[in-house]
mmCIF file of C-alpha atoms in Angstrom:
data_model
loop_
_atom_site.group_PDB
_atom_site.id
_atom_site.type_symbol
_atom_site.label_atom_id
_atom_site.label_comp_id
_atom_site.label_asym_id
_atom_site.label_seq_id
_atom_site.Cartn_x
_atom_site.Cartn_y
_atom_site.Cartn_z
ATOM 1 C CA MET A 1 -34.973 50.876 45.354
ATOM 2 C CA TYR A 2 -32.869 49.344 42.597
ATOM 3 C CA GLU A 3 -31.126 51.105 39.747
ATOM 4 C CA GLU A 4 -28.522 50.200 37.162
ATOM 5 C CA ARG A 5 -26.617 51.772 34.287
ATOM 6 C CA PRO A 6 -24.004 50.666 31.760
ATOM 7 C CA SER A 7 -20.384 51.164 32.771
ATOM 8 C CA PRO A 8 -18.589 53.722 30.587
ATOM 9 C CA LEU A 9 -15.189 52.345 31.609
ATOM 10 C CA VAL A 10 -15.615 48.550 31.589
ATOM 11 C CA PRO A 11 -16.974 47.260 28.248
ATOM 12 C CA GLY A 12 -20.130 45.209 28.576
ATOM 13 C CA ALA A 13 -20.423 45.726 32.347
ATOM 14 C CA VAL A 14 -23.405 47.106 34.252
ATOM 15 C CA LEU A 15 -23.210 49.120 37.479
ATOM 16 C CA TRP A 16 -26.068 48.687 39.928
ATOM 17 C CA ARG A 17 -27.089 49.543 43.459
ATOM 18 C CA ALA A 18 -29.921 48.619 45.803
ATOM 19 C CA ASP A 19 -31.082 49.831 49.198
ATOM 20 C CA ALA A 20 -32.067 46.300 50.255
ATOM 21 C CA PRO A 21 -31.800 42.754 48.938
ATOM 22 C CA GLY A 22 -34.283 41.845 46.270
ATOM 23 C CA THR A 23 -36.608 38.888 46.166
ATOM 24 C CA VAL A 24 -34.774 36.359 44.020
ATOM 25 C CA VAL A 25 -31.848 36.232 41.612
ATOM 26 C CA LEU A 26 -32.250 34.374 38.337
ATOM 27 C CA PRO A 27 -29.546 32.881 36.099
ATOM 28 C CA ASP A 28 -28.141 35.279 33.512
ATOM 29 C CA GLY A 29 -24.698 33.862 32.680
ATOM 30 C CA CYS A 30 -23.003 36.777 34.451
ATOM 31 C CA MET A 31 -20.752 37.208 37.481
ATOM 32 C CA ASP A 32 -20.699 40.237 39.796
ATOM 33 C CA LEU A 33 -18.234 41.960 42.067
ATOM 34 C CA LEU A 34 -20.225 43.197 45.066
ATOM 35 C CA TRP A 35 -19.733 45.849 47.745
ATOM 36 C CA ILE A 36 -21.986 45.187 50.745
ATOM 37 C CA ASP A 37 -21.615 47.370 53.837
ATOM 38 C CA GLY A 38 -17.868 47.715 53.317
ATOM 39 C CA ARG A 39 -17.211 44.106 52.251
ATOM 40 C CA LEU A 40 -16.177 42.873 48.817
ATOM 41 C CA LEU A 41 -17.750 39.650 47.563
ATOM 42 C CA VAL A 42 -18.115 37.773 44.291
ATOM 43 C CA ALA A 43 -21.378 36.388 42.931
ATOM 44 C CA GLY A 44 -20.676 33.406 40.716
ATOM 45 C CA PRO A 45 -22.754 32.195 37.766
ATOM 46 C CA ASP A 46 -26.096 30.645 38.660
ATOM 47 C CA THR A 47 -27.873 27.546 37.408
ATOM 48 C CA GLY A 48 -31.160 28.243 39.185
ATOM 49 C CA PRO A 49 -32.984 30.807 41.317
ATOM 50 C CA HIS A 50 -31.285 32.107 44.451
ATOM 51 C CA PRO A 51 -33.396 33.679 47.209
ATOM 52 C CA ALA A 52 -32.171 37.009 48.494
ATOM 53 C CA GLY A 53 -31.149 37.651 52.072
ATOM 54 C CA GLU A 54 -28.426 35.049 52.540
ATOM 55 C CA VAL A 55 -25.775 37.765 52.631
ATOM 56 C CA PRO A 56 -26.972 40.346 55.154
ATOM 57 C CA GLY A 57 -26.539 44.039 54.578
ATOM 58 C CA THR A 58 -28.185 47.427 54.317
ATOM 59 C CA GLY A 59 -26.334 48.902 51.335
ATOM 60 C CA PHE A 60 -25.604 46.985 48.138
ATOM 61 C CA ALA A 61 -23.627 47.934 45.046
ATOM 62 C CA GLY A 62 -22.177 45.863 42.263
ATOM 63 C CA ILE A 63 -20.597 45.654 38.862
ATOM 64 C CA ARG A 64 -22.072 42.896 36.703
ATOM 65 C CA PHE A 65 -19.656 41.617 34.080
ATOM 66 C CA ALA A 66 -20.641 40.319 30.667
ATOM 67 C CA PRO A 67 -20.738 36.515 30.400
ATOM 68 C CA GLY A 68 -17.200 35.152 30.329
ATOM 69 C CA ALA A 69 -15.521 38.440 31.276
ATOM 70 C CA ALA A 70 -14.969 38.003 35.034
ATOM 71 C CA PRO A 71 -12.664 34.953 35.319
ATOM 72 C CA ALA A 72 -9.645 36.723 33.814
ATOM 73 C CA LEU A 73 -10.148 39.668 36.153
ATOM 74 C CA LEU A 74 -10.623 37.479 39.226
ATOM 75 C CA GLY A 75 -7.962 34.939 38.329
ATOM 76 C CA VAL A 76 -10.377 32.079 39.044
ATOM 77 C CA PRO A 77 -12.186 29.798 36.564
ATOM 78 C CA ALA A 78 -15.918 30.432 36.616
ATOM 79 C CA ARG A 79 -16.662 26.766 37.334
ATOM 80 C CA GLU A 80 -15.083 27.176 40.784
ATOM 81 C CA LEU A 81 -17.675 29.818 41.668
ATOM 82 C CA LEU A 82 -20.738 28.109 40.238
ATOM 83 C CA ASP A 83 -23.844 28.891 42.336
ATOM 84 C CA ARG A 84 -21.663 30.495 45.030
ATOM 85 C CA ARG A 85 -21.318 33.852 46.797
ATOM 86 C CA VAL A 86 -17.855 34.169 48.295
ATOM 87 C CA GLU A 87 -15.773 36.821 50.017
ATOM 88 C CA LEU A 88 -13.185 38.283 47.664
ATOM 89 C CA ALA A 89 -10.646 37.619 50.426
ATOM 90 C CA ALA A 90 -11.128 33.907 49.741
ATOM 91 C CA LEU A 91 -9.698 34.497 46.271
ATOM 92 C CA TRP A 92 -7.192 37.317 46.789
ATOM 93 C CA PRO A 93 -4.837 38.169 49.701
ATOM 94 C CA GLY A 94 -6.793 39.476 52.683
ATOM 95 C CA ALA A 95 -4.696 42.608 53.187
ATOM 96 C CA GLN A 96 -5.153 43.570 49.541
ATOM 97 C CA VAL A 97 -8.908 43.059 49.733
ATOM 98 C CA ARG A 98 -9.225 45.146 52.900
ATOM 99 C CA ARG A 99 -7.335 47.970 51.222
ATOM 100 C CA LEU A 100 -9.495 47.739 48.106
ATOM 101 C CA ALA A 101 -12.701 47.672 50.157
ATOM 102 C CA GLU A 102 -11.645 50.876 51.888
ATOM 103 C CA GLN A 103 -10.882 52.495 48.541
ATOM 104 C CA VAL A 104 -14.248 51.484 47.095
ATOM 105 C CA GLY A 105 -16.086 52.730 50.183
ATOM 106 C CA ALA A 106 -14.309 56.087 49.994
ATOM 107 C CA TYR A 107 -16.273 57.005 46.885
ATOM 108 C CA GLY A 108 -19.610 58.714 47.365
ATOM 109 C CA ASP A 109 -21.066 56.020 45.133
ATOM 110 C CA PRO A 110 -19.404 52.615 45.676
ATOM 111 C CA ARG A 111 -20.250 51.709 42.094
ATOM 112 C CA THR A 112 -17.627 54.181 40.961
ATOM 113 C CA GLY A 113 -15.066 52.500 43.183
ATOM 114 C CA LEU A 114 -15.976 49.054 41.854
ATOM 115 C CA GLU A 115 -15.694 50.323 38.304
ATOM 116 C CA ARG A 116 -12.246 51.814 38.968
ATOM 117 C CA LEU A 117 -11.147 48.616 40.685
ATOM 118 C CA ALA A 118 -12.270 46.519 37.717
ATOM 119 C CA ARG A 119 -10.583 48.789 35.201
ATOM 120 C CA ALA A 120 -7.299 48.772 37.138
ATOM 121 C CA ARG A 121 -7.402 44.999 37.545
ATOM 122 C CA THR A 122 -8.071 44.510 33.827
ATOM 123 C CA ALA A 123 -5.047 46.657 33.027
ATOM 124 C CA GLU A 124 -2.960 44.226 35.097
ATOM 125 C CA THR A 125 -4.443 40.930 33.916
ATOM 126 C CA GLY A 126 -5.359 41.807 30.355
ATOM 127 C CA PRO A 127 -8.752 41.458 28.683
ATOM 128 C CA ALA A 128 -10.937 38.383 28.811
ATOM 129 C CA ASP A 129 -10.509 35.637 26.248
ATOM 130 C CA PRO A 130 -12.300 36.939 23.117
ATOM 131 C CA LEU A 131 -13.555 33.409 22.511
ATOM 132 C CA ALA A 132 -16.001 33.817 25.396
ATOM 133 C CA ALA A 133 -17.660 36.841 23.804
ATOM 134 C CA ARG A 134 -17.979 35.022 20.475
ATOM 135 C CA VAL A 135 -19.520 31.963 22.103
ATOM 136 C CA ALA A 136 -21.971 34.032 24.144
ATOM 137 C CA ALA A 137 -22.953 36.116 21.119
ATOM 138 C CA GLY A 138 -23.655 33.044 19.023
ATOM 139 C CA LEU A 139 -25.738 31.370 21.716
ATOM 140 C CA ARG A 140 -27.561 34.613 22.495
ATOM 141 C CA ALA A 141 -28.520 34.820 18.824
ATOM 142 C CA GLY A 142 -30.076 31.363 19.097
ATOM 143 C CA HIS A 143 -27.432 29.410 17.193
ATOM 144 C CA SER A 144 -26.952 25.753 18.026
ATOM 145 C CA VAL A 145 -23.972 24.565 20.059
ATOM 146 C CA ALA A 146 -22.678 22.727 16.993
ATOM 147 C CA ALA A 147 -22.907 25.899 14.901
ATOM 148 C CA VAL A 148 -21.117 27.941 17.559
ATOM 149 C CA ALA A 149 -18.369 25.328 17.875
ATOM 150 C CA ALA A 150 -17.852 25.388 14.122
ATOM 151 C CA ASP A 151 -17.818 29.188 14.079
ATOM 152 C CA VAL A 152 -15.083 29.437 16.734
ATOM 153 C CA GLY A 153 -13.120 26.520 15.312
ATOM 154 C CA LEU A 154 -13.315 24.160 18.285
ATOM 155 C CA GLY A 155 -14.452 20.600 18.764
ATOM 156 C CA ALA A 156 -17.343 19.838 21.091
ATOM 157 C CA ARG A 157 -15.110 18.749 23.973
ATOM 158 C CA GLN A 158 -12.799 21.743 23.662
ATOM 159 C CA LEU A 159 -15.739 24.136 23.558
ATOM 160 C CA HIS A 160 -17.253 22.514 26.633
ATOM 161 C CA ARG A 161 -14.002 22.738 28.598
ATOM 162 C CA ARG A 162 -13.362 26.343 27.608
ATOM 163 C CA SER A 163 -16.959 27.225 28.461
ATOM 164 C CA LEU A 164 -16.694 25.739 31.954
ATOM 165 C CA ASP A 165 -13.748 28.031 32.672
ATOM 166 C CA ALA A 166 -15.360 31.102 31.103
ATOM 167 C CA PHE A 167 -19.021 30.754 32.103
ATOM 168 C CA GLY A 168 -19.153 28.130 34.850
ATOM 169 C CA TYR A 169 -21.142 25.697 32.735
ATOM 170 C CA GLY A 170 -21.123 24.200 29.268
ATOM 171 C CA PRO A 171 -22.426 25.923 26.142
ATOM 172 C CA ARG A 172 -25.723 24.052 26.194
ATOM 173 C CA MET A 173 -26.547 25.320 29.674
ATOM 174 C CA LEU A 174 -25.386 28.819 28.775
ATOM 175 C CA GLY A 175 -27.678 28.747 25.757
ATOM 176 C CA ARG A 176 -30.604 27.801 27.990
ATOM 177 C CA VAL A 177 -29.817 30.628 30.398
ATOM 178 C CA LEU A 178 -29.494 33.234 27.649
ATOM 179 C CA ARG A 179 -32.712 32.025 26.015
ATOM 180 C CA LEU A 180 -34.455 32.345 29.389
ATOM 181 C CA GLN A 181 -33.292 35.941 29.625
ATOM 182 C CA ARG A 182 -34.625 36.628 26.107
ATOM 183 C CA ALA A 183 -37.956 35.132 27.092
ATOM 184 C CA LEU A 184 -38.262 37.047 30.352
ATOM 185 C CA ALA A 185 -37.455 40.313 28.589
ATOM 186 C CA LEU A 186 -40.295 39.609 26.161
ATOM 187 C CA ALA A 187 -42.619 38.647 29.009
ATOM 188 C CA ARG A 188 -41.933 41.991 30.691
ATOM 189 C CA GLN A 189 -43.161 43.682 27.518
ATOM 190 C CA GLY A 190 -46.552 42.086 28.101
ATOM 191 C CA LEU A 191 -46.454 39.523 25.288
ATOM 192 C CA ALA A 192 -48.606 36.417 25.608
ATOM 193 C CA ALA A 193 -46.799 33.241 26.655
ATOM 194 C CA ALA A 194 -47.262 31.591 23.256
ATOM 195 C CA GLU A 195 -45.732 34.596 21.513
ATOM 196 C CA VAL A 196 -42.849 34.715 23.991
ATOM 197 C CA ALA A 197 -42.144 31.034 23.389
ATOM 198 C CA HIS A 198 -42.101 31.542 19.618
ATOM 199 C CA ARG A 199 -39.904 34.636 19.627
ATOM 200 C CA ALA A 200 -37.452 33.326 22.218
ATOM 201 C CA GLY A 201 -36.874 30.120 20.254
ATOM 202 C CA TYR A 202 -38.640 27.465 22.327
ATOM 203 C CA ALA A 203 -40.167 24.438 20.615
ATOM 204 C CA ASP A 204 -43.601 25.386 21.973
ATOM 205 C CA GLN A 205 -45.300 27.007 24.950
ATOM 206 C CA ALA A 206 -44.976 23.850 27.056
ATOM 207 C CA HIS A 207 -41.215 23.850 26.477
ATOM 208 C CA TYR A 208 -41.059 27.491 27.567
ATOM 209 C CA THR A 209 -43.051 26.728 30.716
ATOM 210 C CA ARG A 210 -40.791 23.807 31.641
ATOM 211 C CA GLU A 211 -37.652 25.903 31.217
ATOM 212 C CA VAL A 212 -38.994 28.771 33.324
ATOM 213 C CA ARG A 213 -39.864 26.316 36.082
ATOM 214 C CA ALA A 214 -36.457 24.622 35.886
ATOM 215 C CA LEU A 215 -34.274 27.740 35.724
ATOM 216 C CA ALA A 216 -36.388 30.408 37.438
ATOM 217 C CA GLY A 217 -38.429 28.359 39.890
ATOM 218 C CA THR A 218 -41.675 30.004 38.829
ATOM 219 C CA THR A 219 -44.192 29.969 35.993
ATOM 220 C CA PRO A 220 -44.472 32.320 33.021
ATOM 221 C CA GLY A 221 -47.796 33.579 34.358
ATOM 222 C CA ALA A 222 -46.411 34.303 37.817
ATOM 223 C CA TYR A 223 -43.400 36.064 36.338
ATOM 224 C CA ALA A 224 -45.548 38.215 34.060
ATOM 225 C CA ALA A 225 -47.847 39.124 36.958
ATOM 226 C CA GLY A 226 -44.913 40.112 39.149
ATOM 227 C CA SER A 227 -43.386 42.252 36.403
ATOM 228 C CA ALA A 228 -46.580 43.921 35.239
ATOM 229 C CA GLY A 229 -46.509 47.654 35.657
ATOM 230 C CA SER A 230 -42.990 47.748 37.072
ATOM 231 C CA VAL A 231 -40.555 50.381 35.892
ATOM 232 C CA GLY A 232 -36.904 49.525 35.439
ATOM 233 C CA ALA A 233 -37.316 45.936 36.626
ATOM 234 C CA ASN A 234 -33.997 44.172 36.993
ATOM 235 C CA ARG A 235 -33.538 41.636 34.222
ATOM 236 C CA ASP A 236 -32.476 39.025 36.772
ATOM 237 C CA THR A 237 -35.559 38.993 38.938
ATOM 238 C CA PRO A 238 -39.300 38.416 38.702
ATOM 239 C CA GLN A 239 -39.913 41.384 40.987
ATOM 240 C CA PRO A 240 -38.779 44.966 40.372
ATOM 241 C CA SER A 241 -36.955 45.133 43.711
ATOM 242 C CA GLY A 242 -34.585 42.264 42.920
ATOM 243 C CA SER A 243 -30.835 42.391 42.391
ATOM 244 C CA ARG A 244 -27.796 40.148 42.255
ATOM 245 C CA THR A 245 -26.702 41.156 45.720
ATOM 246 C CA THR A 246 -27.397 37.905 47.506
ATOM 247 C CA ALA A 247 -28.204 34.289 47.008
#
């Protein structure tokens, strides 16, 4: 069982929980703070599919931050966590992390504890760089990297460097990831592949197919078949039982 809901306390964040690891985690430009059987971990940004089950556990909860929002909270550039799942104790003092894990676990729903932890940490570190939200919004809307760079007033190299710190990868890769998420959301609505490709902004259906293979490790048809009839399917996975708990 997997369920998620928007966080009322952390802007742009999503709270989720799962009884078991899902099938696969797909790139979404986000980072998560995880609580797994009393341990705190961080899921970094992904560049490809991650199979579930690499982090064992029987109870999973997480807070998924909007693209670019987690590095300020964690105190670590996103590029250092690219395609990684790491113990929070590898980033923060161990004694502090043990205390925080106990506090999170004391809540009936660990998601509440993660949300309170994130809100308290943000009060200490300050909000994320607003540039990240502007870059993500422009790319999510389908604007070109050049147009986004001009909009935020940065040169190509500066935008790339700032994006590595905020998202883990450059703006071109982030644009591909966000376009993939647009496409998969349309596919879950039952649209034909050609229509998905057109609406999501791909050059053609073949381009869409290549990108799904490259970033999701599957085909549009297989994804649509796995999502068909599911209720509340996680946006990150081709199966309704998936989550960002492991990879």
